[in-house]
Coordinates of C-alpha atoms in Angstrom, one line a residue:
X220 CA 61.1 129.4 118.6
X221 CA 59.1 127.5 115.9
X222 CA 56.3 129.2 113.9
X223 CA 52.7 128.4 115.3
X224 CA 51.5 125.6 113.1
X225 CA 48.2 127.5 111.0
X226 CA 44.8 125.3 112.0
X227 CA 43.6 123.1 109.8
X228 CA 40.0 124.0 108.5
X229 CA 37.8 122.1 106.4
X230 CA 36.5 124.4 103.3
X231 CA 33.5 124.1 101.8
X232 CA 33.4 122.8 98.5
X233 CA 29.6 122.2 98.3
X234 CA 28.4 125.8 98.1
X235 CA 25.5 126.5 95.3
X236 CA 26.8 128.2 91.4
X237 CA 25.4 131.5 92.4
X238 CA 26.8 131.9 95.9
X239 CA 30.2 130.9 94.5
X240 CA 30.3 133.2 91.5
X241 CA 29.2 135.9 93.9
X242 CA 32.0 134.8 96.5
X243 CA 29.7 134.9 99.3
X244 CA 29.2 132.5 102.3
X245 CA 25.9 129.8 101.7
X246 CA 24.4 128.2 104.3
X247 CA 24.6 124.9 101.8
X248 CA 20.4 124.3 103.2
X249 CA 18.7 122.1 100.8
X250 CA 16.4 121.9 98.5
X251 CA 17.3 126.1 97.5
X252 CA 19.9 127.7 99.8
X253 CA 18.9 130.8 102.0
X254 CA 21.2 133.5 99.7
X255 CA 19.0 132.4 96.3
X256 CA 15.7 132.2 98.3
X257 CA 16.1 135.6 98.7
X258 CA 16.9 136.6 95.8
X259 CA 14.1 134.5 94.1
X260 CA 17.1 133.0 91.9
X261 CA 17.0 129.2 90.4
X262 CA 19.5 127.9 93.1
X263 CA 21.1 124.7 91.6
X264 CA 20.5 122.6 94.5
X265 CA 17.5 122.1 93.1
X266 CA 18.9 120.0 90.0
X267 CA 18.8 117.2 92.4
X268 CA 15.3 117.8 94.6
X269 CA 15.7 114.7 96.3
X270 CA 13.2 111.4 96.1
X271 CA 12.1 111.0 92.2
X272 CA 8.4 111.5 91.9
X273 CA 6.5 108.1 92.5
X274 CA 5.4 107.0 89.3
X275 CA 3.2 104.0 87.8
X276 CA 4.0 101.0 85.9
X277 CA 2.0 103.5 83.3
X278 CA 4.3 106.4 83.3
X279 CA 1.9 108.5 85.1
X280 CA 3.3 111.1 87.6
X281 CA 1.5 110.6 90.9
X282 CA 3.3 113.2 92.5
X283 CA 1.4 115.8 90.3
X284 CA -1.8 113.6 90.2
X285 CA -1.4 114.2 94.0
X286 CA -0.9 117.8 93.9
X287 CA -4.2 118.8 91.4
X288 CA -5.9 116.8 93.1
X289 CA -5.4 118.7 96.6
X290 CA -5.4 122.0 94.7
X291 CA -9.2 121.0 93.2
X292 CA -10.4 119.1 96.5
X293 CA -8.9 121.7 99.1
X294 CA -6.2 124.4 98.2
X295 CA -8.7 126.3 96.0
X296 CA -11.1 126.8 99.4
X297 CA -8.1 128.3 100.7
X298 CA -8.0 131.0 98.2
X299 CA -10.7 133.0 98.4
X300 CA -13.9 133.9 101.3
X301 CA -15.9 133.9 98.5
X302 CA -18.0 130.9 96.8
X303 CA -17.9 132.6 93.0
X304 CA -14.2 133.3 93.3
X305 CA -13.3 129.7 94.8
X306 CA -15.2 127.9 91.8
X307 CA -13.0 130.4 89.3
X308 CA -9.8 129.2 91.3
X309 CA -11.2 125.5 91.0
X310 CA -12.4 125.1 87.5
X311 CA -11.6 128.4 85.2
X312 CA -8.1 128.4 86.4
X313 CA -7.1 124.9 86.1
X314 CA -9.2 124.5 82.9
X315 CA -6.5 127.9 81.8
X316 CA -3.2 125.2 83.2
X317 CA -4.4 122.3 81.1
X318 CA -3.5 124.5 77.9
X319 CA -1.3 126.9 79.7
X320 CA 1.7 125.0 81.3
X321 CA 3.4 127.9 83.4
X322 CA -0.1 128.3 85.0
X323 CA -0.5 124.6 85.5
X324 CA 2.9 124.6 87.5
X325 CA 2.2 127.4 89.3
X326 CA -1.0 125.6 90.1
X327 CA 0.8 122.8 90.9
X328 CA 3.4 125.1 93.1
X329 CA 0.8 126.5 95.3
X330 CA -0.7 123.5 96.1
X331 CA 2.8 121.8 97.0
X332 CA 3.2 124.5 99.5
X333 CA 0.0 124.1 100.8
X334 CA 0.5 120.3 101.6
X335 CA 4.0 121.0 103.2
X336 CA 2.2 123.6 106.0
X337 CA -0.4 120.9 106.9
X338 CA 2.2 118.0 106.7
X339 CA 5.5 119.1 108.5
X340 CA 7.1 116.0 108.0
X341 CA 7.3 115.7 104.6
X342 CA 8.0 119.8 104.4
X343 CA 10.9 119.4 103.0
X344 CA 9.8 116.6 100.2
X345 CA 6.7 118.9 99.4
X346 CA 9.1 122.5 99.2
X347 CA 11.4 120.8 96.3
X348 CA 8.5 120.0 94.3
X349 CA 7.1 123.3 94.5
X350 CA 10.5 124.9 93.7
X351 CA 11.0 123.1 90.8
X352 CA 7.1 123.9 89.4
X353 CA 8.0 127.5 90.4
X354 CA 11.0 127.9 88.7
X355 CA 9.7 126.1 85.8
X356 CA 7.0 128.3 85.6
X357 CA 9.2 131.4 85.8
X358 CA 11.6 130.6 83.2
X359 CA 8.5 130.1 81.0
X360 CA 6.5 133.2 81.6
X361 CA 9.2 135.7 82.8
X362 CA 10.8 136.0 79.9
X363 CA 7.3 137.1 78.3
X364 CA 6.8 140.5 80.6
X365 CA 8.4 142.9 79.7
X366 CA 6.2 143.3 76.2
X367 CA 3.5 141.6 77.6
X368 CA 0.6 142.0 75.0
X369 CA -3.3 141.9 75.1
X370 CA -3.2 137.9 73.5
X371 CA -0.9 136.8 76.9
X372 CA -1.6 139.5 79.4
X373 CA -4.5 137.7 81.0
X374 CA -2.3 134.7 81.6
X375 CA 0.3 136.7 83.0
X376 CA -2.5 138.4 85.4
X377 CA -3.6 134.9 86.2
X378 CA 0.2 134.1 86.7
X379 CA 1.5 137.1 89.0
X380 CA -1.8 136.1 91.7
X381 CA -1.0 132.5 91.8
X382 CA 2.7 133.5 92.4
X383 CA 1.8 135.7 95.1
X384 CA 0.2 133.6 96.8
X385 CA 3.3 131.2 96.3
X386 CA 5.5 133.7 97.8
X387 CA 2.9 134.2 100.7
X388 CA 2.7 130.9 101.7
X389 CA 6.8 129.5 101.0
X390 CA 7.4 127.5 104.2
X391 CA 9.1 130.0 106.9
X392 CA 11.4 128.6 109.8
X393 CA 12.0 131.1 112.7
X394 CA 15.7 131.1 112.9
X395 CA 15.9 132.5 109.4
X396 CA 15.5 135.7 107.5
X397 CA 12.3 136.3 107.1
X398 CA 11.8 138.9 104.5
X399 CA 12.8 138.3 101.2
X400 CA 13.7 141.4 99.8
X401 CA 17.3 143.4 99.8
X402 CA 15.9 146.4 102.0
X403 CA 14.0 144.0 104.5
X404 CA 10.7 143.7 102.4
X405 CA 8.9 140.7 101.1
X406 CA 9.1 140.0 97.2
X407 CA 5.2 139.7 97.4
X408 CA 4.7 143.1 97.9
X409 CA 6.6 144.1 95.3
X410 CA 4.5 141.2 92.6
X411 CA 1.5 143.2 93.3
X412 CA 2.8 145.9 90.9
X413 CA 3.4 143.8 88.0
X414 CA -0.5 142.6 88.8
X415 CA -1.2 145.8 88.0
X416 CA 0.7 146.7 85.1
X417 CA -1.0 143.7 83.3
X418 CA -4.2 145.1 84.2
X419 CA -3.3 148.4 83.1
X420 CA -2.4 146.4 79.6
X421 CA -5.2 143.8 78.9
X422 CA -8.2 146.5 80.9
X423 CA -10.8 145.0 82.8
X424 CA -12.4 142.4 80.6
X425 CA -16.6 142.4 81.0
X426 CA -16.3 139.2 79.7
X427 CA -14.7 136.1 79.0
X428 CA -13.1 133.4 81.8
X429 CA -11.5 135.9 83.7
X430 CA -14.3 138.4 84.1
X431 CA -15.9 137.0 87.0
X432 CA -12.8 137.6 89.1
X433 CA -12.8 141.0 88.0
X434 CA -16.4 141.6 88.3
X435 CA -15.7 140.5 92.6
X436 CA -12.9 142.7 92.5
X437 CA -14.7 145.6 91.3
X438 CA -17.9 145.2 93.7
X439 CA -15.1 145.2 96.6
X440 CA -13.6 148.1 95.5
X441 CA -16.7 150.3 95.6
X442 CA -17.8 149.5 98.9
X443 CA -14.3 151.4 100.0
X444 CA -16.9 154.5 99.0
X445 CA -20.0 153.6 100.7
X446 CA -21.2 156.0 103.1
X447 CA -20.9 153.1 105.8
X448 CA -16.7 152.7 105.0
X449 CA -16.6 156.5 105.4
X450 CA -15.2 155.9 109.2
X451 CA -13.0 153.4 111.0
X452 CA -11.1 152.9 114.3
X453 CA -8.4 153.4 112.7
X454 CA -9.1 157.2 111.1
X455 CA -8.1 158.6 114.5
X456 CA -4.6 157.3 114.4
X457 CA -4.3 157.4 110.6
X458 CA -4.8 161.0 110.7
X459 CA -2.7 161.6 113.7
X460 CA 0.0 160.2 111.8
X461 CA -1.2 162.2 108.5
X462 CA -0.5 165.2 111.1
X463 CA 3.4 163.8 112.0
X464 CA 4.3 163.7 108.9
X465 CA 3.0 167.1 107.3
X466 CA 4.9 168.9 111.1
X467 CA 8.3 166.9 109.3
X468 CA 10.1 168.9 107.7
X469 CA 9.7 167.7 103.7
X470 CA 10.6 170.2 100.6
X471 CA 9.4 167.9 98.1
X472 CA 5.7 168.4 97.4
X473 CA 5.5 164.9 95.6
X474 CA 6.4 163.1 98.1
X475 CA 4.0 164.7 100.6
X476 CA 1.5 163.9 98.1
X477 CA 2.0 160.3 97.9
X478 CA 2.0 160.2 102.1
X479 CA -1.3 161.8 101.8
X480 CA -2.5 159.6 99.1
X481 CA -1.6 156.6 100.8
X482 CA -2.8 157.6 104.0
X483 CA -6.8 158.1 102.5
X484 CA -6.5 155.3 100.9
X485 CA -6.0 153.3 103.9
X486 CA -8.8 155.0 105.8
X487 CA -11.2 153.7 102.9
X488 CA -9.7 150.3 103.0
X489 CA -10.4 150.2 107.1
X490 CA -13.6 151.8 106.8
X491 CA -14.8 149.2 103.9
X492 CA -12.9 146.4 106.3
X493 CA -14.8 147.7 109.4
X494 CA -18.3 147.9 107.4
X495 CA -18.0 144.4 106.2
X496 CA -20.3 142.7 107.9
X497 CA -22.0 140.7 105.5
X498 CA -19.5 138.6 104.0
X499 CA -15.9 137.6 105.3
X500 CA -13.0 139.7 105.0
X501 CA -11.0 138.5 101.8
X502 CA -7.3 138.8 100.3
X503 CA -8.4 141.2 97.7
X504 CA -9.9 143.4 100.2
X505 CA -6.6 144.0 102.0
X506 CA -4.7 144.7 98.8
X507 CA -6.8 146.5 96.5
X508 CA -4.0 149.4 99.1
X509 CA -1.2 148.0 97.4
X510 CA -2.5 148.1 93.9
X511 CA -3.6 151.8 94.8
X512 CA -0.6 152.8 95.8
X513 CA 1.6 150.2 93.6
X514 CA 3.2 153.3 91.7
X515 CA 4.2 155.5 94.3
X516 CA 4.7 154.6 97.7
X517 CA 5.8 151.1 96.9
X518 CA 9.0 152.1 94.8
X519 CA 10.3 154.2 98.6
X520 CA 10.6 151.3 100.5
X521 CA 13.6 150.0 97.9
X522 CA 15.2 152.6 100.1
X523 CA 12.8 152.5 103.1
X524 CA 12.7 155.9 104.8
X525 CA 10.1 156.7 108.1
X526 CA 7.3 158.1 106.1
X527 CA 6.6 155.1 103.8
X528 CA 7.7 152.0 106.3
X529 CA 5.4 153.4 109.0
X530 CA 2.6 154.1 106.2
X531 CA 3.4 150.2 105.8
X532 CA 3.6 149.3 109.2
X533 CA -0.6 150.3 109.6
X534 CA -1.2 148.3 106.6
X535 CA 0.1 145.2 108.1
X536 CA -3.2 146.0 110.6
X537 CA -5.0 145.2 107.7
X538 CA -3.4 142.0 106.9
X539 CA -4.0 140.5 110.3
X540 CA -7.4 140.0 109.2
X541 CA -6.2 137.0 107.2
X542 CA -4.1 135.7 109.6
X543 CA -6.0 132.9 109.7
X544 CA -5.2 131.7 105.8
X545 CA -2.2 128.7 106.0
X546 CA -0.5 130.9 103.1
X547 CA -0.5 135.2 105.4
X548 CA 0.0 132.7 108.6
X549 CA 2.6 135.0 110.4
X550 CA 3.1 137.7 107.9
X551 CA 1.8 140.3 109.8
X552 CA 3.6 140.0 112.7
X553 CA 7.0 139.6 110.6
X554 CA 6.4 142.4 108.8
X555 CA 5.5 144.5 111.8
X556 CA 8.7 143.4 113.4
X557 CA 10.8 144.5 110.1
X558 CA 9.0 148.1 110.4
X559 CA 9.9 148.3 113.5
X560 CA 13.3 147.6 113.6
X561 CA 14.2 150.0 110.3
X562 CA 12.4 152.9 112.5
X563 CA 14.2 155.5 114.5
X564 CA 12.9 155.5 118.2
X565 CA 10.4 158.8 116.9
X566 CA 9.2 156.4 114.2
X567 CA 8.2 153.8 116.6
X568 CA 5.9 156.1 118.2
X569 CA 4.3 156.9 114.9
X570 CA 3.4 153.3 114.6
X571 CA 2.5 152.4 118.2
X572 CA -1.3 151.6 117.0
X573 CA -0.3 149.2 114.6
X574 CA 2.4 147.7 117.0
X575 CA -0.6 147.0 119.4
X576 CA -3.7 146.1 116.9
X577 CA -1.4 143.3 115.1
X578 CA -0.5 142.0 118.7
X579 CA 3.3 141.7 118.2
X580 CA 5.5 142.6 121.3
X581 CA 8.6 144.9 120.9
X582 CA 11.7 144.2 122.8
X583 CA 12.2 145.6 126.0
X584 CA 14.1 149.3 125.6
X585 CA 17.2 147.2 127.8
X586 CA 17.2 144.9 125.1
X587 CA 17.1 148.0 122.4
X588 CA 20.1 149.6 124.9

């Protein structure tokens, strides 16, 4: 009997560098394959972005021209509630990219990504410029972090919030992984502690360009202990879940510290959220939790456990109050989703408020059979 002829297959060829040295499958999408999205690497698709920028019989690039301009006439509303802070983000900050070109690319990044929410059908034209300003910008200023000094670390503050909101507002298609991280959690979360450690490097300046932004996020921070933030819808089912986790059995007193740390810390930023009636609920609001808790809780969900991916899972309550920005559009309920899935059936009782307060439907216990 003759030997089964083997089928033929066609064998990709046109896989990205890192994919291939890795030896693992990519999805070949353009302008940055899924694989290095995720991993935040320089994916070298990008070497050929598409469509040359448009430029003038004077050299000038109009793409750019385009971009700043969008950034100063609308992106910079986008950035901030508050009038102070959205003149900062308009002239300080692009005033800081003309000398500065890893901020001016980042500038230029951000504002790409905004125009590629608002007009779908160039998406894809507006997502290869903005990978190619944000990896730009990376190779420049990355390389400077780890001995950041006082003379740069402003920069690099300025830097590490621009690129968060870059990584908040990368364009997001539904079939696709969602979360950027290894363990299931976005990259942005994880930014937030390098924010920090600049802070903890340069100290809060009292004055200078960058004071006013610092000056906001001060006064927001001390309204999280005004008598009127001292209560909050959600203290009833913060401190039921305070209660669950102390009844689980845990050895390790630091780690019971940093549940309880966490936990008061997001009462005071729902009773400040829940107090604010005066001005509108802004992005510094919501993560002045992750900066608190940037040292401790954030490091456990590299491994996420229950206790620190429910803790999470409330916080994402938090974030729904920006929903409405083009660049959180979605996040909450995404990042619900993720907590929900890495949680035992137990766990998704602990986090049955938050399920219900960001408005995100679980599948049906026969589709979880």
């Amino acid at each position: 009997m003759p030997a089964a002829k083997r089928r033929s297959h066609q064998k990709s060829r046109l896989g990205c560098k890192n994919c291939k040295a890795r030896k693992i499958k990519c999805d070949e999408t353009r302008p940055a394959c899924l694989n290095c999205k995720r991993r935040l690497e320089q994916c070298d698709f990008v070497s050929n972005p598409g469509p040359e920028p448009v430029l003038s019989t004077s050299g000038l690039n109009m793409t750019d021209l385009e971009l700043l301009h969008n950034y100063t006439s609308m992106t910079y509303l986008t950035l901030s509630e508050n009038s102070m802070i959205r003149e900062f983000y308009r002239t300080t900050v692009v005033q800081v990219g003309v000398s500065c070109e890893y901020i001016m690319r980042t500038i230029l990044a951000v504002s790409s990504l905004h125009l590629a929410h608002y007009r779908p059908h160039m998406v894809d034209h507006y997502q290869s410029v903005a990978i190619v300003h944000h990896q730009a910008a990376s190779q420049a200023a990355i390389p400077l972090i780890p001995n950041a000094t006082a003379e740069n670390g402003q920069l690099l503050f300025l830097f590490s919030v621009l690129m968060t909101y870059y990584a908040l507002g990368w364009p997001r298609k539904s079939n696709e992984a969602l979360l950027l991280g290894d363990t299931g959690f976005p990259e942005w979360v994880y930014l937030l502690r390098g924010t920090k450690g600049f802070i903890d490097i340069v100290g809060v300046p009292s004055d200078g360009p960058f004071a006013p932004l610092f000056k906001y996020a001060i006064s927001r921070f001390m309204l999280r202990d005004a008598p009127e933030a001292s209560d909050s819808t959600a203290h009833l089912p913060l401190t039921e879940l305070e209660s669950l986790i102390s009844q689980r059995s845990c050895d390790n007193d630091a780690l019971r510290h940093i549940y309880t740390t966490s936990i008061t810390e997001l009462k005071k930023s729902f009773g400040q959220a829940q107090a604010n009636t005066t001005s509108s609920y802004d992005m510094i609001d919501a993560f002045i939790w992750v900066y608190m808790v940037a040292e401790d809780l954030l490091p456990l969900l590299r491994i996420p456990t229950r206790e620190p991916v429910a803790i999470f899972a409330f916080f994402c309550v938090l974030l729904r109050k920006l929903d409405g920005h083009w660049w959180m559009h979605g996040w909450p309920q995404q990042l619900i989703a993720r907590a929900y899935d890495l949680l035992d059936e137990e766990g998704r009782l602990w986090i049955d408020w938050a399920v219900k307060e960001v408005g995100w439907i679980p599948p049906s216990v026969i589709d979880r059979m």
